[in-house]
PDB file of C-alpha atoms in Angstrom:
ATOM      1  CA  GLU A1413      -3.892  58.759  67.423  1.00 77.00           C
ATOM      2  CA  PRO A1414      -3.239  60.722  70.639  1.00 80.00           C
ATOM      3  CA  GLU A1415      -1.637  58.763  73.412  1.00 91.00           C
ATOM      4  CA  VAL A1416      -1.102  58.962  77.163  1.00 96.00           C
ATOM      5  CA  THR A1417       2.606  58.620  77.763  1.00 96.00           C
ATOM      6  CA  GLN A1418       4.110  57.220  80.958  1.00 97.00           C
ATOM      7  CA  THR A1419       7.731  57.257  82.083  1.00 95.00           C
ATOM      8  CA  PRO A1420       9.655  55.314  83.107  1.00 95.00           C
ATOM      9  CA  SER A1421       8.324  51.960  81.863  1.00 95.00           C
ATOM     10  CA  HIS A1422      10.036  50.206  84.735  1.00 96.00           C
ATOM     11  CA  GLN A1423      11.269  51.554  88.021  1.00 97.00           C
ATOM     12  CA  VAL A1424      13.090  49.648  90.720  1.00 97.00           C
ATOM     13  CA  THR A1425      13.434  51.285  94.093  1.00 97.00           C
ATOM     14  CA  GLN A1426      14.463  50.378  97.588  1.00 97.00           C
ATOM     15  CA  MET A1427      11.878  50.171 100.350  1.00 97.00           C
ATOM     16  CA  GLY A1428      11.500  53.516 102.088  1.00 97.00           C
ATOM     17  CA  GLN A1429      12.580  55.539  99.077  1.00 98.00           C
ATOM     18  CA  GLU A1430      10.466  58.139  97.320  1.00 97.00           C
ATOM     19  CA  VAL A1431       9.331  57.564  93.745  1.00 98.00           C
ATOM     20  CA  ILE A1432       7.707  59.802  91.210  1.00 97.00           C
ATOM     21  CA  LEU A1433       5.815  58.259  88.324  1.00 97.00           C
ATOM     22  CA  ARG A1434       5.268  60.544  85.412  1.00 97.00           C
ATOM     23  CA  CYS A1435       2.465  60.820  82.881  1.00 97.00           C
ATOM     24  CA  VAL A1436       1.721  63.114  79.973  1.00 97.00           C
ATOM     25  CA  PRO A1437      -2.048  62.983  79.339  1.00 96.00           C
ATOM     26  CA  ILE A1438      -3.637  63.791  76.066  1.00 94.00           C
ATOM     27  CA  SER A1439      -3.381  67.506  75.596  1.00 90.00           C
ATOM     28  CA  ASN A1440      -7.047  68.540  75.483  1.00 89.00           C
ATOM     29  CA  HIS A1441      -8.119  66.192  78.251  1.00 92.00           C
ATOM     30  CA  LEU A1442      -9.331  67.598  81.507  1.00 91.00           C
ATOM     31  CA  TYR A1443      -9.731  64.607  83.819  1.00 93.00           C
ATOM     32  CA  PHE A1444      -6.772  62.625  85.015  1.00 95.00           C
ATOM     33  CA  TYR A1445      -6.481  59.320  86.861  1.00 96.00           C
ATOM     34  CA  TRP A1446      -4.110  56.883  88.381  1.00 98.00           C
ATOM     35  CA  TYR A1447      -4.907  53.194  88.643  1.00 97.00           C
ATOM     36  CA  ARG A1448      -2.711  50.281  89.708  1.00 96.00           C
ATOM     37  CA  GLN A1449      -2.645  46.545  89.120  1.00 94.00           C
ATOM     38  CA  ILE A1450      -0.806  44.287  91.526  1.00 94.00           C
ATOM     39  CA  LEU A1451       0.430  41.177  89.718  1.00 90.00           C
ATOM     40  CA  GLY A1452      -2.410  38.697  89.274  1.00 85.00           C
ATOM     41  CA  GLN A1453      -5.058  41.036  90.632  1.00 88.00           C
ATOM     42  CA  LYS A1454      -7.519  43.429  89.122  1.00 89.00           C
ATOM     43  CA  VAL A1455      -6.920  47.005  88.032  1.00 93.00           C
ATOM     44  CA  GLU A1456      -7.757  49.272  90.990  1.00 95.00           C
ATOM     45  CA  PHE A1457      -8.672  52.960  91.095  1.00 95.00           C
ATOM     46  CA  LEU A1458      -6.314  55.179  93.050  1.00 97.00           C
ATOM     47  CA  VAL A1459      -7.218  58.800  92.430  1.00 97.00           C
ATOM     48  CA  SER A1460      -8.965  61.187  90.041  1.00 94.00           C
ATOM     49  CA  PHE A1461      -7.874  64.785  89.431  1.00 95.00           C
ATOM     50  CA  TYR A1462      -9.786  67.656  87.852  1.00 93.00           C
ATOM     51  CA  ASN A1463      -9.437  71.394  87.862  1.00 91.00           C
ATOM     52  CA  ASN A1464      -6.143  71.138  89.734  1.00 92.00           C
ATOM     53  CA  GLU A1465      -7.479  69.219  92.652  1.00 94.00           C
ATOM     54  CA  ILE A1466      -8.251  65.648  93.704  1.00 95.00           C
ATOM     55  CA  SER A1467     -11.905  64.911  92.943  1.00 93.00           C
ATOM     56  CA  GLU A1468     -11.996  61.386  94.366  1.00 92.00           C
ATOM     57  CA  LYS A1469      -9.529  58.950  95.934  1.00 94.00           C
ATOM     58  CA  SER A1470      -9.643  55.351  97.065  1.00 94.00           C
ATOM     59  CA  GLU A1471      -8.675  54.030 100.475  1.00 94.00           C
ATOM     60  CA  ILE A1472      -5.446  52.809  98.924  1.00 94.00           C
ATOM     61  CA  PHE A1473      -4.490  56.444  98.299  1.00 96.00           C
ATOM     62  CA  ASP A1474      -3.298  57.280 101.792  1.00 94.00           C
ATOM     63  CA  ASP A1475      -0.939  59.966 103.037  1.00 95.00           C
ATOM     64  CA  GLN A1476       2.013  58.276 101.365  1.00 96.00           C
ATOM     65  CA  PHE A1477       0.555  59.117  97.952  1.00 97.00           C
ATOM     66  CA  SER A1478       0.223  62.498  96.273  1.00 98.00           C
ATOM     67  CA  VAL A1479      -0.520  63.757  92.789  1.00 97.00           C
ATOM     68  CA  GLU A1480       0.419  66.910  91.034  1.00 95.00           C
ATOM     69  CA  ARG A1481      -0.013  68.606  87.703  1.00 93.00           C
ATOM     70  CA  PRO A1482       2.977  70.926  87.949  1.00 86.00           C
ATOM     71  CA  ASP A1483       3.133  72.500  84.493  1.00 86.00           C
ATOM     72  CA  GLY A1484      -0.107  71.943  82.603  1.00 80.00           C
ATOM     73  CA  SER A1485       1.172  68.959  80.705  1.00 87.00           C
ATOM     74  CA  ASN A1486       2.627  66.460  83.187  1.00 94.00           C
ATOM     75  CA  PHE A1487       0.634  64.582  85.767  1.00 97.00           C
ATOM     76  CA  THR A1488       2.682  62.880  88.475  1.00 97.00           C
ATOM     77  CA  LEU A1489       2.107  60.312  91.173  1.00 98.00           C
ATOM     78  CA  LYS A1490       4.500  60.455  94.148  1.00 98.00           C
ATOM     79  CA  ILE A1491       4.890  57.727  96.728  1.00 98.00           C
ATOM     80  CA  ARG A1492       6.790  59.185  99.652  1.00 96.00           C
ATOM     81  CA  SER A1493       8.150  56.075 101.365  1.00 95.00           C
ATOM     82  CA  THR A1494       7.671  52.979  99.301  1.00 97.00           C
ATOM     83  CA  LYS A1495       6.672  49.632 100.766  1.00 97.00           C
ATOM     84  CA  LEU A1496       7.077  46.184  99.294  1.00 97.00           C
ATOM     85  CA  GLU A1497       3.315  46.047  98.730  1.00 96.00           C
ATOM     86  CA  ASP A1498       3.476  49.105  96.501  1.00 97.00           C
ATOM     87  CA  SER A1499       5.044  46.900  93.810  1.00 97.00           C
ATOM     88  CA  ALA A1500       2.557  46.985  90.946  1.00 97.00           C
ATOM     89  CA  MET A1501       1.831  48.257  87.475  1.00 96.00           C
ATOM     90  CA  TYR A1502       0.681  51.877  87.676  1.00 98.00           C
ATOM     91  CA  PHE A1503      -1.544  53.199  84.903  1.00 97.00           C
ATOM     92  CA  CYS A1504      -2.269  56.806  84.157  1.00 97.00           C
ATOM     93  CA  ALA A1505      -5.491  57.606  82.294  1.00 96.00           C
ATOM     94  CA  SER A1506      -7.176  60.720  81.035  1.00 95.00           C
ATOM     95  CA  LYS A1507     -10.425  61.770  79.480  1.00 91.00           C
ATOM     96  CA  GLN A1508     -11.675  64.858  77.768  1.00 88.00           C
ATOM     97  CA  GLY A1509     -14.869  65.709  79.597  1.00 79.00           C
ATOM     98  CA  GLY A1510     -18.172  64.241  80.694  1.00 69.00           C
ATOM     99  CA  ASP A1511     -17.821  61.415  78.225  1.00 69.00           C
ATOM    100  CA  TYR A1512     -16.618  57.931  79.027  1.00 73.00           C
ATOM    101  CA  GLY A1513     -13.624  57.948  76.697  1.00 78.00           C
ATOM    102  CA  TYR A1514     -10.867  57.048  79.108  1.00 90.00           C
ATOM    103  CA  THR A1515      -7.480  56.598  77.482  1.00 93.00           C
ATOM    104  CA  PHE A1516      -4.862  54.635  79.390  1.00 95.00           C
ATOM    105  CA  GLY A1517      -1.094  54.846  79.201  1.00 96.00           C
ATOM    106  CA  SER A1518       1.145  51.730  78.865  1.00 95.00           C
ATOM    107  CA  GLY A1519       1.967  51.798  82.536  1.00 96.00           C
ATOM    108  CA  THR A1520       4.987  51.963  84.812  1.00 97.00           C
ATOM    109  CA  ARG A1521       6.049  48.771  86.505  1.00 97.00           C
ATOM    110  CA  LEU A1522       7.184  49.667  89.994  1.00 98.00           C
ATOM    111  CA  THR A1523       9.285  47.121  91.830  1.00 98.00           C
ATOM    112  CA  VAL A1524      10.088  47.788  95.458  1.00 98.00           C
ATOM    113  CA  VAL A1525      12.956  45.713  96.823  1.00 97.00           C
TER     114      VAL A1525
ATOM    115  CA  ASP B 561     -14.782  43.934  97.563  1.00 62.00           C
ATOM    116  CA  GLN B 562     -15.683  42.227  94.306  1.00 75.00           C
ATOM    117  CA  GLN B 563     -18.388  44.477  92.855  1.00 93.00           C
ATOM    118  CA  VAL B 564     -17.450  43.352  89.361  1.00 96.00           C
ATOM    119  CA  LYS B 565     -16.633  39.724  88.747  1.00 95.00           C
ATOM    120  CA  GLN B 566     -15.296  37.804  85.837  1.00 96.00           C
ATOM    121  CA  ASN B 567     -15.532  34.196  86.909  1.00 92.00           C
ATOM    122  CA  SER B 568     -13.639  32.688  84.008  1.00 94.00           C
ATOM    123  CA  PRO B 569      -9.925  33.466  84.254  1.00 94.00           C
ATOM    124  CA  SER B 570      -9.273  32.025  80.828  1.00 96.00           C
ATOM    125  CA  LEU B 571     -11.086  31.058  77.632  1.00 97.00           C
ATOM    126  CA  SER B 572      -9.763  29.282  74.585  1.00 97.00           C
ATOM    127  CA  VAL B 573     -11.636  29.548  71.238  1.00 98.00           C
ATOM    128  CA  GLN B 574     -10.890  28.467  67.687  1.00 97.00           C
ATOM    129  CA  GLU B 575     -10.317  31.082  65.034  1.00 97.00           C
ATOM    130  CA  GLY B 576     -13.576  31.982  63.268  1.00 97.00           C
ATOM    131  CA  ARG B 577     -15.753  30.861  66.157  1.00 97.00           C
ATOM    132  CA  ILE B 578     -17.590  33.066  68.634  1.00 98.00           C
ATOM    133  CA  SER B 579     -15.929  34.150  71.853  1.00 98.00           C
ATOM    134  CA  ILE B 580     -18.249  34.920  74.791  1.00 98.00           C
ATOM    135  CA  LEU B 581     -16.806  36.646  77.797  1.00 98.00           C
ATOM    136  CA  ASN B 582     -18.974  37.066  80.854  1.00 98.00           C
ATOM    137  CA  CYS B 583     -19.118  39.593  83.648  1.00 98.00           C
ATOM    138  CA  ASP B 584     -21.335  39.902  86.723  1.00 97.00           C
ATOM    139  CA  TYR B 585     -21.821  42.837  89.023  1.00 97.00           C
ATOM    140  CA  THR B 586     -23.372  43.361  92.421  1.00 96.00           C
ATOM    141  CA  ASN B 587     -23.711  47.149  92.658  1.00 92.00           C
ATOM    142  CA  SER B 588     -27.083  48.243  91.326  1.00 92.00           C
ATOM    143  CA  MET B 589     -25.827  51.829  91.175  1.00 91.00           C
ATOM    144  CA  PHE B 590     -23.625  50.985  88.204  1.00 93.00           C
ATOM    145  CA  ASP B 591     -25.171  52.530  85.112  1.00 91.00           C
ATOM    146  CA  TYR B 592     -22.485  52.310  82.459  1.00 93.00           C
ATOM    147  CA  PHE B 593     -20.358  49.359  81.535  1.00 95.00           C
ATOM    148  CA  LEU B 594     -17.158  49.145  79.431  1.00 95.00           C
ATOM    149  CA  TRP B 595     -15.011  46.378  78.039  1.00 97.00           C
ATOM    150  CA  TYR B 596     -11.245  46.834  77.775  1.00 96.00           C
ATOM    151  CA  LYS B 597      -8.669  44.721  76.053  1.00 96.00           C
ATOM    152  CA  LYS B 598      -5.155  44.505  77.396  1.00 93.00           C
ATOM    153  CA  TYR B 599      -2.009  43.122  75.816  1.00 92.00           C
ATOM    154  CA  PRO B 600       1.077  42.398  77.944  1.00 86.00           C
ATOM    155  CA  ALA B 601       3.172  45.507  78.721  1.00 82.00           C
ATOM    156  CA  GLU B 602       0.405  47.825  77.464  1.00 88.00           C
ATOM    157  CA  GLY B 603      -2.407  49.706  79.137  1.00 91.00           C
ATOM    158  CA  PRO B 604      -6.066  48.762  78.798  1.00 93.00           C
ATOM    159  CA  THR B 605      -7.596  49.753  75.463  1.00 93.00           C
ATOM    160  CA  PHE B 606     -11.260  50.648  75.223  1.00 92.00           C
ATOM    161  CA  LEU B 607     -13.329  48.236  73.134  1.00 95.00           C
ATOM    162  CA  ILE B 608     -17.012  48.832  73.549  1.00 95.00           C
ATOM    163  CA  SER B 609     -19.465  50.140  76.157  1.00 94.00           C
ATOM    164  CA  ILE B 610     -23.118  50.082  77.054  1.00 95.00           C
ATOM    165  CA  SER B 611     -25.424  52.265  79.036  1.00 93.00           C
ATOM    166  CA  SER B 612     -27.796  50.693  81.511  1.00 94.00           C
ATOM    167  CA  ILE B 613     -30.748  52.002  79.503  1.00 94.00           C
ATOM    168  CA  LYS B 614     -29.861  49.616  76.650  1.00 96.00           C
ATOM    169  CA  ASP B 615     -29.612  45.874  76.459  1.00 96.00           C
ATOM    170  CA  LYS B 616     -27.340  45.590  73.458  1.00 98.00           C
ATOM    171  CA  ASN B 617     -24.634  47.546  71.695  1.00 97.00           C
ATOM    172  CA  GLU B 618     -22.824  46.422  68.597  1.00 97.00           C
ATOM    173  CA  ASP B 619     -19.639  47.624  66.996  1.00 96.00           C
ATOM    174  CA  GLY B 620     -18.299  45.542  64.159  1.00 97.00           C
ATOM    175  CA  ARG B 621     -17.294  42.105  65.422  1.00 98.00           C
ATOM    176  CA  PHE B 622     -17.994  43.132  68.991  1.00 98.00           C
ATOM    177  CA  THR B 623     -21.358  43.034  70.722  1.00 98.00           C
ATOM    178  CA  VAL B 624     -22.081  43.672  74.340  1.00 98.00           C
ATOM    179  CA  PHE B 625     -25.303  42.407  75.960  1.00 98.00           C
ATOM    180  CA  LEU B 626     -26.630  43.694  79.295  1.00 98.00           C
ATOM    181  CA  ASN B 627     -29.167  41.885  81.460  1.00 97.00           C
ATOM    182  CA  LYS B 628     -29.935  44.299  84.227  1.00 96.00           C
ATOM    183  CA  SER B 629     -32.219  42.023  86.167  1.00 96.00           C
ATOM    184  CA  ALA B 630     -29.494  39.394  86.325  1.00 97.00           C
ATOM    185  CA  LYS B 631     -26.759  41.995  86.801  1.00 97.00           C
ATOM    186  CA  HIS B 632     -24.891  40.310  84.003  1.00 97.00           C
ATOM    187  CA  LEU B 633     -23.205  41.450  80.831  1.00 97.00           C
ATOM    188  CA  SER B 634     -21.365  39.585  78.132  1.00 98.00           C
ATOM    189  CA  LEU B 635     -19.027  40.462  75.310  1.00 98.00           C
ATOM    190  CA  HIS B 636     -19.424  38.530  72.081  1.00 98.00           C
ATOM    191  CA  ILE B 637     -16.639  38.513  69.503  1.00 98.00           C
ATOM    192  CA  VAL B 638     -17.493  36.989  66.152  1.00 97.00           C
ATOM    193  CA  PRO B 639     -15.623  35.824  64.238  1.00 98.00           C
ATOM    194  CA  SER B 640     -12.736  35.488  66.646  1.00 98.00           C
ATOM    195  CA  GLN B 641      -9.266  36.232  65.243  1.00 97.00           C
ATOM    196  CA  PRO B 642      -5.799  35.346  66.605  1.00 96.00           C
ATOM    197  CA  GLY B 643      -5.148  39.071  67.173  1.00 95.00           C
ATOM    198  CA  ASP B 644      -8.016  39.066  69.685  1.00 97.00           C
ATOM    199  CA  SER B 645      -5.863  37.021  72.084  1.00 97.00           C
ATOM    200  CA  ALA B 646      -5.475  39.291  75.097  1.00 97.00           C
ATOM    201  CA  VAL B 647      -6.878  39.866  78.570  1.00 96.00           C
ATOM    202  CA  TYR B 648     -10.385  41.333  78.541  1.00 97.00           C
ATOM    203  CA  PHE B 649     -11.563  43.438  81.458  1.00 96.00           C
ATOM    204  CA  CYS B 650     -15.110  44.375  82.245  1.00 97.00           C
ATOM    205  CA  ALA B 651     -15.479  47.743  84.016  1.00 95.00           C
ATOM    206  CA  ALA B 652     -18.356  49.667  85.479  1.00 95.00           C
ATOM    207  CA  LEU B 653     -19.237  53.249  86.395  1.00 91.00           C
ATOM    208  CA  THR B 654     -21.821  54.837  88.607  1.00 85.00           C
ATOM    209  CA  GLY B 655     -23.607  58.041  87.617  1.00 72.00           C
ATOM    210  CA  GLY B 656     -21.092  60.825  87.203  1.00 68.00           C
ATOM    211  CA  GLY B 657     -18.596  58.440  85.577  1.00 65.00           C
ATOM    212  CA  ASN B 658     -15.527  59.260  87.594  1.00 78.00           C
ATOM    213  CA  LYS B 659     -14.123  55.960  88.814  1.00 88.00           C
ATOM    214  CA  LEU B 660     -13.892  52.725  86.872  1.00 92.00           C
ATOM    215  CA  THR B 661     -14.405  49.514  88.869  1.00 94.00           C
ATOM    216  CA  PHE B 662     -12.726  46.655  87.026  1.00 95.00           C
ATOM    217  CA  GLY B 663     -13.241  42.919  87.052  1.00 95.00           C
ATOM    218  CA  THR B 664     -10.313  40.534  87.386  1.00 92.00           C
ATOM    219  CA  GLY B 665     -10.066  39.889  83.672  1.00 95.00           C
ATOM    220  CA  THR B 666     -10.398  36.929  81.322  1.00 97.00           C
ATOM    221  CA  GLN B 667      -7.469  35.736  79.277  1.00 97.00           C
ATOM    222  CA  LEU B 668      -8.740  34.927  75.793  1.00 98.00           C
ATOM    223  CA  LYS B 669      -6.704  32.742  73.518  1.00 98.00           C
ATOM    224  CA  VAL B 670      -7.815  32.383  69.929  1.00 98.00           C
ATOM    225  CA  GLU B 671      -6.217  29.353  68.353  1.00 96.00           C
ATOM    226  CA  LEU B 672      -5.621  28.678  64.694  1.00 89.00           C
TER     227      LEU B 672
END
């Protein structure tokens, strides 16, 4: 069964450093998403991406965050200057089209120290 | 902003019995609802969904019921199996279906 692949599974970074979280969505999917889950809290929407541009973003997704689909297969989330409160599990998701079939990756656990 | 609420953080059920997980929502613009299951160190996995034009959807052991007037939905698992032990998230979409709004999750434990 096709999967959404995320790397790395765990990333530790120092406060103020830039991090890039990587995702390979399912190959024929057109819609891409990032969600995050702070420990003990609910999964929260960050951003959606379609047709090479952001289609919607939450208020969490401020100027410190950016997304990119650099080569037609990878989908990345960059945090420019990490803060302690960015520590969370980050999930990438994709879906094919106007359906509701979101597929999530296994997540990257980001720890900011 | 708790538009989707799962008021029971945990639920324990015996194997073979029915598990009932509940979810309430406040946003009347939600028109599609999904249940996800999540194991530790994995991403959410889609289980079952329901459109707001229906009041029930069934898929094998899983049935979702929607009560629009009460803004309430529930997931029934029968019979429950030990492999069902996981965190279950309720999620909702508004028309257009671009952004999932999740509940806080219910940890289900199915005991032998």
